[in-house]
Amino acid sequence: MTTSSTYPDLAEPSTFVTEDLPALWRRLREHDPVHWSAPTGTRPGFWSLTRHADVVAVYRDAERFTSEGGNVAATLLAGGDSAAGRMLAVTDGPRHRAIRALLLRSFSPRLLSAVVDRVRARTRALVEATLDRDTDLAADLADHLPINTVGDLMDIPAADRPMLVDWNNRTLSRYGAWDTDLDEVLARNEILLYFGELAERRRSNPGDDVLSALTTGLVDGAPLSAEEVVFNCYSLILGADESSRMSAIGAGLALAAHPDQWAALRAGEVGLDTATDEVLRWVTPPMHFGRRALVDVELGGGVVRAGDAVLLWNSAANRDPAVFPDPERFDLGRAGNRHVAFGYGAHYCLGAFLGRAHVSSVLEAWREQASAIELTGEPRRLHSSFVHGWSSAPVRVSSAAAR
């Protein structure tokens, strides 16, 4: 086992701004795939898994690993998540299955298929508005797409949606050095308070939307508590918005950096579904999810002790050459793409269908409406150990008519 000092601190957000991440993941996979980060004065020690097989094995193993101690580094290493047992992402067992079944009534692919047409139309309009001028993939495109889709599904007033995007940004990441831990806490509380008030109104006047389904639906014959409703709204708005936004931004940056793949997309040489999965693999917005060991478990020749925190690095698993031939190549035609950008197992992302629809709609709109995507400035990466993405991505997208 390699000592922690050999590697940067994987719980420190600045690591993911300054490091060459593909090179870091490669070193860990090859030399220390089950890596122990020793305790510091500010946090406990934790394990990091970087090989695809190990990551998937722990995702599958709900008997020996739990999400209820927290499912990201920030909560796992701070002693736990206050929403444990009440929010889908940090609830296991029968209660998890029951809450998930309630939400699936609104998030099944069959029901969401009607939403896709609205997503495509909205995306085409957003892309058209960015053509032939200096634009920012974050502020001018991505910030407006998933929030409006999930906002429609939850019947969130349109005027409130930009405010929610801002709170999401500050909750999951630091958009710059000016943000602090206090900003993250305050933003999280604002989201919880907002949905607490909205849920109260929806409880007395329900509609045909996801929030109403949460406030009026029954789980094991009883309604969800007010806290359960709010926590699950919080999880939905963050999960549905942030991952799709970062995937859309990452798609544009990757196409600008790989003109051969842009040409293949425009020529129709790759299918949208295949291309979408490669974008998700390449970007992997949720870099990790976390688990806590319930018993001693042998992994990679080491022993994870009961109570230890384990981070499953999706971004490293998605570059594992044992699963992805030539993993450092951005290949929109990649077949058999077994990425874990949406996690795996019982906690597989509820909004995966919508996430794919957002990425696919952006690729489709660019294919039909654009002739070139060129970087015009330096993208600004998020300060986050959880979300891989950018707060700004300046580009110029030339219209197809400008060819």
Short mmCIF file of C-alpha atoms in Angstrom, two decimals:
data_model
loop_
_atom_site.label_atom_id
_atom_site.label_comp_id
_atom_site.label_asym_id
_atom_site.label_seq_id
_atom_site.Cartn_x
_atom_site.Cartn_y
_atom_site.Cartn_z
CA MET A 1 0.00 0.00 0.00
CA THR A 2 1.31 3.44 -0.92
CA THR A 3 1.37 6.16 1.73
CA SER A 4 -1.08 9.03 1.55
CA SER A 5 1.72 11.56 1.09
CA THR A 6 2.48 10.02 -2.31
CA TYR A 7 -0.84 11.32 -3.60
CA PRO A 8 -2.76 14.58 -3.24
CA ASP A 9 -5.62 14.79 -0.76
CA LEU A 10 -8.67 13.28 -2.48
CA ALA A 11 -11.02 15.01 -0.05
CA GLU A 12 -9.65 18.47 -0.83
CA PRO A 13 -11.59 20.41 -3.52
CA SER A 14 -8.50 22.26 -4.78
CA THR A 15 -6.97 18.92 -5.80
CA PHE A 16 -9.52 18.70 -8.59
CA VAL A 17 -8.61 22.12 -9.95
CA THR A 18 -4.83 21.76 -9.99
CA GLU A 19 -4.23 18.08 -10.75
CA ASP A 20 -4.04 16.24 -14.08
CA LEU A 21 -6.93 13.97 -13.12
CA PRO A 22 -6.55 11.25 -15.81
CA ALA A 23 -2.89 10.88 -14.83
CA LEU A 24 -3.79 10.74 -11.13
CA TRP A 25 -6.42 8.04 -11.69
CA ARG A 26 -3.98 6.07 -13.83
CA ARG A 27 -1.32 6.12 -11.08
CA LEU A 28 -3.81 5.00 -8.46
CA ARG A 29 -5.30 2.20 -10.60
CA GLU A 30 -1.86 0.86 -11.48
CA HIS A 31 -0.06 1.25 -8.16
CA ASP A 32 -2.60 1.58 -5.35
CA PRO A 33 -6.14 0.72 -6.52
CA VAL A 34 -7.40 0.33 -2.94
CA HIS A 35 -5.84 3.45 -1.49
CA TRP A 36 -5.89 4.53 2.15
CA SER A 37 -5.85 8.25 2.92
CA ALA A 38 -4.64 8.59 6.49
CA PRO A 39 -6.51 10.79 8.98
CA THR A 40 -5.55 14.44 9.22
CA GLY A 41 -6.26 17.00 11.89
CA THR A 42 -9.50 17.94 10.18
CA ARG A 43 -10.93 14.67 8.86
CA PRO A 44 -10.85 10.88 9.42
CA GLY A 45 -9.09 8.46 7.09
CA PHE A 46 -10.86 6.88 4.14
CA TRP A 47 -10.43 4.37 1.32
CA SER A 48 -10.48 5.15 -2.40
CA LEU A 49 -11.31 2.56 -5.06
CA THR A 50 -10.27 3.35 -8.64
CA ARG A 51 -10.62 0.11 -10.62
CA HIS A 52 -13.91 -0.51 -12.41
CA ALA A 53 -14.30 -4.04 -11.05
CA ASP A 54 -13.80 -2.95 -7.42
CA VAL A 55 -16.12 0.05 -7.77
CA VAL A 56 -18.90 -2.07 -9.29
CA ALA A 57 -18.39 -4.81 -6.69
CA VAL A 58 -19.01 -2.40 -3.82
CA TYR A 59 -21.98 -0.79 -5.57
CA ARG A 60 -23.49 -4.28 -5.82
CA ASP A 61 -22.73 -5.21 -2.21
CA ALA A 62 -25.57 -3.65 -0.23
CA GLU A 63 -25.19 -6.30 2.47
CA ARG A 64 -21.72 -5.18 3.58
CA PHE A 65 -21.71 -1.50 2.55
CA THR A 66 -24.28 1.15 3.40
CA SER A 67 -25.22 4.55 1.99
CA GLU A 68 -26.87 5.61 5.23
CA GLY A 69 -23.63 6.96 6.68
CA GLY A 70 -23.45 9.44 3.82
CA ASN A 71 -22.96 8.94 0.08
CA VAL A 72 -20.37 11.64 -0.68
CA ALA A 73 -17.07 12.55 0.95
CA ALA A 74 -18.40 15.74 2.53
CA THR A 75 -20.96 13.90 4.67
CA LEU A 76 -19.13 10.59 5.10
CA LEU A 77 -16.07 12.32 6.53
CA ALA A 78 -18.09 14.71 8.68
CA GLY A 79 -19.80 11.95 10.66
CA GLY A 80 -22.88 11.24 8.55
CA ASP A 81 -25.81 12.74 6.69
CA SER A 82 -28.72 14.29 8.58
CA ALA A 83 -31.06 12.97 5.86
CA ALA A 84 -30.05 9.33 6.39
CA GLY A 85 -33.04 7.01 6.30
CA ARG A 86 -35.26 9.78 4.92
CA MET A 87 -33.71 10.75 1.56
CA LEU A 88 -33.58 8.15 -1.21
CA ALA A 89 -29.83 8.50 -1.86
CA VAL A 90 -28.94 7.81 1.78
CA THR A 91 -31.57 5.19 2.57
CA ASP A 92 -31.08 1.46 2.12
CA GLY A 93 -33.15 -1.71 2.25
CA PRO A 94 -36.95 -1.94 2.13
CA ARG A 95 -37.48 1.76 2.86
CA HIS A 96 -35.25 2.70 -0.07
CA ARG A 97 -37.15 0.38 -2.39
CA ALA A 98 -40.50 1.79 -1.27
CA ILE A 99 -39.52 5.46 -1.74
CA ARG A 100 -37.90 4.65 -5.08
CA ALA A 101 -41.08 2.90 -6.25
CA LEU A 102 -43.09 6.02 -5.40
CA LEU A 103 -40.73 8.26 -7.38
CA LEU A 104 -40.54 5.86 -10.32
CA ARG A 105 -44.20 6.53 -10.99
CA SER A 106 -43.07 9.97 -12.15
CA PHE A 107 -39.59 9.12 -13.47
CA SER A 108 -40.10 5.96 -15.51
CA PRO A 109 -38.85 6.15 -19.13
CA ARG A 110 -42.37 5.39 -20.37
CA LEU A 111 -43.82 8.44 -18.64
CA LEU A 112 -40.84 10.68 -19.40
CA SER A 113 -40.85 9.92 -23.12
CA ALA A 114 -43.39 12.73 -23.57
CA VAL A 115 -40.98 15.12 -21.83
CA VAL A 116 -38.21 14.43 -24.34
CA ASP A 117 -39.92 16.37 -27.14
CA ARG A 118 -40.03 19.45 -24.90
CA VAL A 119 -36.36 18.95 -23.98
CA ARG A 120 -35.37 18.79 -27.65
CA ALA A 121 -37.38 21.88 -28.58
CA ARG A 122 -35.99 23.87 -25.65
CA THR A 123 -32.45 22.80 -26.50
CA ARG A 124 -32.79 23.82 -30.14
CA ALA A 125 -33.97 27.27 -29.08
CA LEU A 126 -31.12 27.66 -26.58
CA VAL A 127 -28.50 26.57 -29.11
CA GLU A 128 -29.92 28.87 -31.77
CA ALA A 129 -29.61 31.82 -29.39
CA THR A 130 -25.88 31.12 -28.89
CA LEU A 131 -24.89 30.84 -32.56
CA ASP A 132 -22.34 33.12 -34.24
CA ARG A 133 -21.38 35.08 -31.14
CA ASP A 134 -19.11 34.74 -28.15
CA THR A 135 -21.00 32.69 -25.62
CA ASP A 136 -20.55 30.68 -22.44
CA LEU A 137 -21.65 27.06 -22.42
CA ALA A 138 -22.42 27.34 -18.71
CA ALA A 139 -24.30 30.62 -18.41
CA ASP A 140 -25.97 30.69 -21.83
CA LEU A 141 -26.86 27.04 -22.40
CA ALA A 142 -26.41 24.53 -19.59
CA ASP A 143 -27.78 26.72 -16.79
CA HIS A 144 -31.14 26.90 -18.60
CA LEU A 145 -31.72 23.34 -19.76
CA PRO A 146 -32.03 20.71 -16.97
CA ILE A 147 -33.37 23.15 -14.39
CA ASN A 148 -36.32 23.91 -16.65
CA THR A 149 -36.98 20.23 -17.32
CA VAL A 150 -37.00 19.26 -13.65
CA GLY A 151 -38.76 22.55 -12.86
CA ASP A 152 -41.58 21.54 -15.19
CA LEU A 153 -41.77 18.07 -13.64
CA MET A 154 -41.96 19.52 -10.12
CA ASP A 155 -44.07 22.54 -11.19
CA ILE A 156 -41.55 25.02 -9.79
CA PRO A 157 -42.41 28.63 -10.71
CA ALA A 158 -40.25 29.76 -13.63
CA ALA A 159 -39.14 32.90 -11.77
CA ASP A 160 -37.61 30.76 -8.99
CA ARG A 161 -35.49 28.53 -11.21
CA PRO A 162 -32.40 30.76 -11.67
CA MET A 163 -32.23 31.14 -7.89
CA LEU A 164 -32.26 27.35 -7.51
CA VAL A 165 -29.42 27.00 -10.03
CA ASP A 166 -27.33 29.42 -7.97
CA TRP A 167 -28.06 27.54 -4.75
CA ASN A 168 -27.25 24.23 -6.44
CA ASN A 169 -23.90 25.60 -7.57
CA ARG A 170 -22.95 26.69 -4.08
CA THR A 171 -24.20 23.51 -2.41
CA LEU A 172 -22.27 21.00 -4.51
CA SER A 173 -19.19 23.00 -5.44
CA ARG A 174 -17.34 26.26 -5.13
CA TYR A 175 -17.60 28.37 -8.23
CA GLY A 176 -14.46 30.24 -7.19
CA ALA A 177 -12.08 31.01 -4.37
CA TRP A 178 -14.59 33.53 -2.97
CA ASP A 179 -17.01 30.76 -1.94
CA THR A 180 -16.64 29.27 1.54
CA ASP A 181 -17.93 26.33 3.55
CA LEU A 182 -20.48 28.71 5.06
CA ASP A 183 -21.78 29.57 1.57
CA GLU A 184 -22.37 25.86 0.94
CA VAL A 185 -24.26 25.40 4.22
CA LEU A 186 -26.38 28.51 3.67
CA ALA A 187 -27.25 27.47 0.12
CA ARG A 188 -28.26 23.99 1.27
CA ASN A 189 -30.51 25.49 3.94
CA GLU A 190 -32.08 27.86 1.41
CA ILE A 191 -33.02 24.90 -0.81
CA LEU A 192 -34.51 22.99 2.11
CA LEU A 193 -36.52 26.00 3.30
CA TYR A 194 -37.73 26.71 -0.22
CA PHE A 195 -39.06 23.20 -0.73
CA GLY A 196 -40.53 23.13 2.76
CA GLU A 197 -42.69 26.13 1.88
CA LEU A 198 -43.53 24.87 -1.62
CA ALA A 199 -44.47 21.42 -0.29
CA GLU A 200 -46.86 22.98 2.22
CA ARG A 201 -48.68 24.79 -0.57
CA ARG A 202 -48.73 21.67 -2.73
CA ARG A 203 -50.04 19.53 0.12
CA SER A 204 -53.18 21.66 0.37
CA ASN A 205 -53.47 22.19 -3.38
CA PRO A 206 -51.88 19.22 -5.18
CA GLY A 207 -51.37 19.06 -8.91
CA ASP A 208 -50.07 16.60 -11.49
CA ASP A 209 -46.36 16.90 -10.68
CA VAL A 210 -43.55 15.12 -8.83
CA LEU A 211 -43.74 17.33 -5.74
CA SER A 212 -47.46 16.65 -5.41
CA ALA A 213 -46.77 12.93 -5.79
CA LEU A 214 -44.34 13.14 -2.88
CA THR A 215 -46.71 15.11 -0.66
CA THR A 216 -49.78 12.96 -1.35
CA GLY A 217 -48.29 9.54 -2.09
CA LEU A 218 -48.21 6.63 0.34
CA VAL A 219 -45.20 4.52 1.28
CA ASP A 220 -45.99 1.35 3.21
CA GLY A 221 -49.52 2.68 3.65
CA ALA A 222 -48.49 6.00 5.19
CA PRO A 223 -47.62 9.44 3.77
CA LEU A 224 -44.03 10.62 3.76
CA SER A 225 -43.12 12.94 6.61
CA ALA A 226 -42.58 16.63 5.86
CA GLU A 227 -38.82 16.11 6.27
CA GLU A 228 -38.82 13.16 3.86
CA VAL A 229 -40.60 15.23 1.22
CA VAL A 230 -38.16 18.13 1.58
CA PHE A 231 -35.04 15.96 1.61
CA ASN A 232 -36.13 14.10 -1.51
CA CYS A 233 -36.95 17.35 -3.32
CA TYR A 234 -33.47 18.55 -2.41
CA SER A 235 -31.94 15.36 -3.82
CA LEU A 236 -33.99 15.55 -7.02
CA ILE A 237 -33.21 19.17 -7.82
CA LEU A 238 -29.48 18.74 -7.24
CA GLY A 239 -29.14 15.41 -9.00
CA ALA A 240 -31.26 16.26 -12.01
CA ASP A 241 -29.71 19.68 -12.57
CA GLU A 242 -25.99 19.51 -11.83
CA SER A 243 -25.07 16.29 -13.64
CA SER A 244 -26.85 17.21 -16.87
CA ARG A 245 -25.43 20.73 -16.85
CA MET A 246 -21.85 19.57 -16.48
CA SER A 247 -22.32 16.88 -19.12
CA ALA A 248 -23.58 19.46 -21.62
CA ILE A 249 -20.64 21.78 -20.92
CA GLY A 250 -18.19 18.89 -21.08
CA ALA A 251 -19.64 17.74 -24.39
CA GLY A 252 -18.95 21.12 -25.97
CA LEU A 253 -15.41 21.30 -24.62
CA ALA A 254 -14.65 17.75 -25.77
CA LEU A 255 -15.97 18.39 -29.27
CA ALA A 256 -13.94 21.60 -29.52
CA ALA A 257 -10.81 19.68 -28.49
CA HIS A 258 -11.45 16.68 -30.77
CA PRO A 259 -12.32 17.92 -34.27
CA ASP A 260 -12.31 14.37 -35.67
CA GLN A 261 -15.17 13.45 -33.34
CA TRP A 262 -17.03 16.65 -34.16
CA ALA A 263 -16.72 15.77 -37.85
CA ALA A 264 -17.98 12.23 -37.20
CA LEU A 265 -20.98 13.56 -35.28
CA ARG A 266 -21.89 16.09 -37.97
CA ALA A 267 -21.54 13.51 -40.72
CA GLY A 268 -23.92 11.12 -38.95
CA GLU A 269 -21.18 8.50 -38.59
CA VAL A 270 -22.04 7.92 -34.92
CA GLY A 271 -25.44 7.39 -33.33
CA LEU A 272 -26.72 9.83 -30.73
CA ASP A 273 -27.19 7.13 -28.09
CA THR A 274 -23.62 5.88 -28.46
CA ALA A 275 -22.25 9.42 -28.51
CA THR A 276 -24.24 10.33 -25.40
CA ASP A 277 -22.77 7.46 -23.42
CA GLU A 278 -19.25 8.45 -24.43
CA VAL A 279 -19.84 12.02 -23.28
CA LEU A 280 -21.10 10.71 -19.94
CA ARG A 281 -18.06 8.44 -19.58
CA TRP A 282 -15.67 11.21 -20.58
CA VAL A 283 -17.10 13.87 -18.28
CA THR A 284 -18.44 11.77 -15.36
CA PRO A 285 -19.94 14.71 -13.39
CA PRO A 286 -20.36 12.78 -10.10
CA MET A 287 -16.68 11.87 -9.63
CA HIS A 288 -17.43 9.62 -6.68
CA PHE A 289 -20.11 8.20 -4.46
CA GLY A 290 -19.45 6.93 -0.97
CA ARG A 291 -20.26 3.99 1.24
CA ARG A 292 -19.48 2.93 4.80
CA ALA A 293 -18.41 -0.64 5.55
CA LEU A 294 -20.77 -2.52 7.87
CA VAL A 295 -18.33 -5.38 8.48
CA ASP A 296 -14.65 -6.06 7.81
CA VAL A 297 -14.18 -6.65 4.07
CA GLU A 298 -11.07 -7.74 2.17
CA LEU A 299 -10.52 -5.62 -0.93
CA GLY A 300 -7.48 -5.66 -3.20
CA GLY A 301 -5.31 -7.39 -0.63
CA GLY A 302 -6.20 -4.94 2.14
CA VAL A 303 -8.85 -5.04 4.83
CA VAL A 304 -11.54 -2.38 5.02
CA ARG A 305 -12.66 -2.29 8.64
CA ALA A 306 -16.25 -2.00 9.78
CA GLY A 307 -17.07 1.69 10.02
CA ASP A 308 -14.50 2.79 7.44
CA ALA A 309 -15.54 5.28 4.76
CA VAL A 310 -15.02 4.13 1.15
CA LEU A 311 -15.09 6.44 -1.88
CA LEU A 312 -15.96 4.82 -5.20
CA TRP A 313 -14.27 6.92 -7.87
CA ASN A 314 -16.55 6.77 -10.91
CA SER A 315 -14.21 9.05 -12.86
CA ALA A 316 -11.30 6.64 -12.36
CA ALA A 317 -13.40 3.55 -13.10
CA ASN A 318 -14.55 5.17 -16.34
CA ARG A 319 -10.93 5.40 -17.55
CA ASP A 320 -10.00 1.81 -16.62
CA PRO A 321 -8.27 0.13 -19.61
CA ALA A 322 -9.46 -3.27 -18.36
CA VAL A 323 -12.98 -2.20 -19.42
CA PHE A 324 -12.47 0.63 -21.92
CA PRO A 325 -9.90 0.05 -24.69
CA ASP A 326 -7.78 3.17 -25.23
CA PRO A 327 -9.64 4.91 -22.37
CA GLU A 328 -7.93 8.29 -22.84
CA ARG A 329 -9.40 8.58 -26.33
CA PHE A 330 -12.67 10.48 -26.70
CA ASP A 331 -14.52 8.17 -29.11
CA LEU A 332 -18.18 8.91 -29.84
CA GLY A 333 -18.49 5.55 -31.59
CA ARG A 334 -17.29 3.56 -28.56
CA ALA A 335 -19.28 0.32 -28.32
CA GLY A 336 -20.18 -1.60 -25.17
CA ASN A 337 -19.74 1.48 -22.99
CA ARG A 338 -20.10 0.16 -19.43
CA HIS A 339 -19.57 3.51 -17.71
CA VAL A 340 -20.69 4.19 -14.15
CA ALA A 341 -21.46 7.89 -14.58
CA PHE A 342 -24.89 7.24 -13.04
CA GLY A 343 -23.59 4.90 -10.37
CA TYR A 344 -24.59 1.24 -10.31
CA GLY A 345 -26.80 -1.18 -8.42
CA ALA A 346 -29.67 -0.34 -6.08
CA HIS A 347 -28.81 3.37 -6.05
CA TYR A 348 -28.47 3.72 -9.83
CA CYS A 349 -29.49 7.28 -10.70
CA LEU A 350 -33.26 7.70 -10.84
CA GLY A 351 -32.91 10.45 -13.43
CA ALA A 352 -30.56 8.58 -15.80
CA PHE A 353 -33.12 8.60 -18.61
CA LEU A 354 -33.52 12.37 -18.35
CA GLY A 355 -29.77 12.87 -18.06
CA ARG A 356 -29.23 10.99 -21.30
CA ALA A 357 -32.03 12.93 -22.96
CA HIS A 358 -30.40 16.25 -22.08
CA VAL A 359 -26.99 15.26 -23.45
CA SER A 360 -28.51 13.70 -26.56
CA SER A 361 -30.61 16.79 -27.26
CA VAL A 362 -27.55 19.06 -27.07
CA LEU A 363 -25.53 16.82 -29.41
CA GLU A 364 -28.46 16.65 -31.82
CA ALA A 365 -28.96 20.42 -31.83
CA TRP A 366 -25.28 21.09 -32.49
CA ARG A 367 -25.21 18.46 -35.23
CA GLU A 368 -28.15 20.09 -37.00
CA GLN A 369 -27.51 23.77 -36.30
CA ALA A 370 -23.75 24.27 -35.93
CA SER A 371 -20.69 23.99 -38.15
CA ALA A 372 -17.94 24.58 -35.58
CA ILE A 373 -17.34 24.83 -31.83
CA GLU A 374 -14.23 26.76 -30.86
CA LEU A 375 -12.82 27.61 -27.44
CA THR A 376 -12.37 31.37 -27.00
CA GLY A 377 -11.05 31.47 -23.43
CA GLU A 378 -9.90 29.33 -20.53
CA PRO A 379 -12.65 27.18 -18.98
CA ARG A 380 -12.91 27.60 -15.21
CA ARG A 381 -13.11 24.33 -13.29
CA LEU A 382 -15.26 23.83 -10.23
CA HIS A 383 -13.71 23.71 -6.77
CA SER A 384 -15.25 20.38 -5.77
CA SER A 385 -14.16 16.90 -4.76
CA PHE A 386 -17.56 15.58 -5.84
CA VAL A 387 -18.70 17.31 -9.06
CA HIS A 388 -16.45 17.36 -12.11
CA GLY A 389 -17.35 20.38 -14.15
CA TRP A 390 -16.91 24.02 -15.03
CA SER A 391 -18.37 27.31 -13.84
CA SER A 392 -17.48 28.96 -17.14
CA ALA A 393 -16.65 27.68 -20.64
CA PRO A 394 -16.27 30.49 -23.20
CA VAL A 395 -16.77 29.34 -26.80
CA ARG A 396 -17.98 30.44 -30.19
CA VAL A 397 -20.47 28.17 -31.94
CA SER A 398 -20.72 28.90 -35.65
CA SER A 399 -24.03 28.27 -37.36
CA ALA A 400 -24.42 25.68 -40.09
CA ALA A 401 -25.40 28.53 -42.42
CA ALA A 402 -21.97 30.08 -41.81
CA ARG A 403 -20.12 27.15 -43.40
#
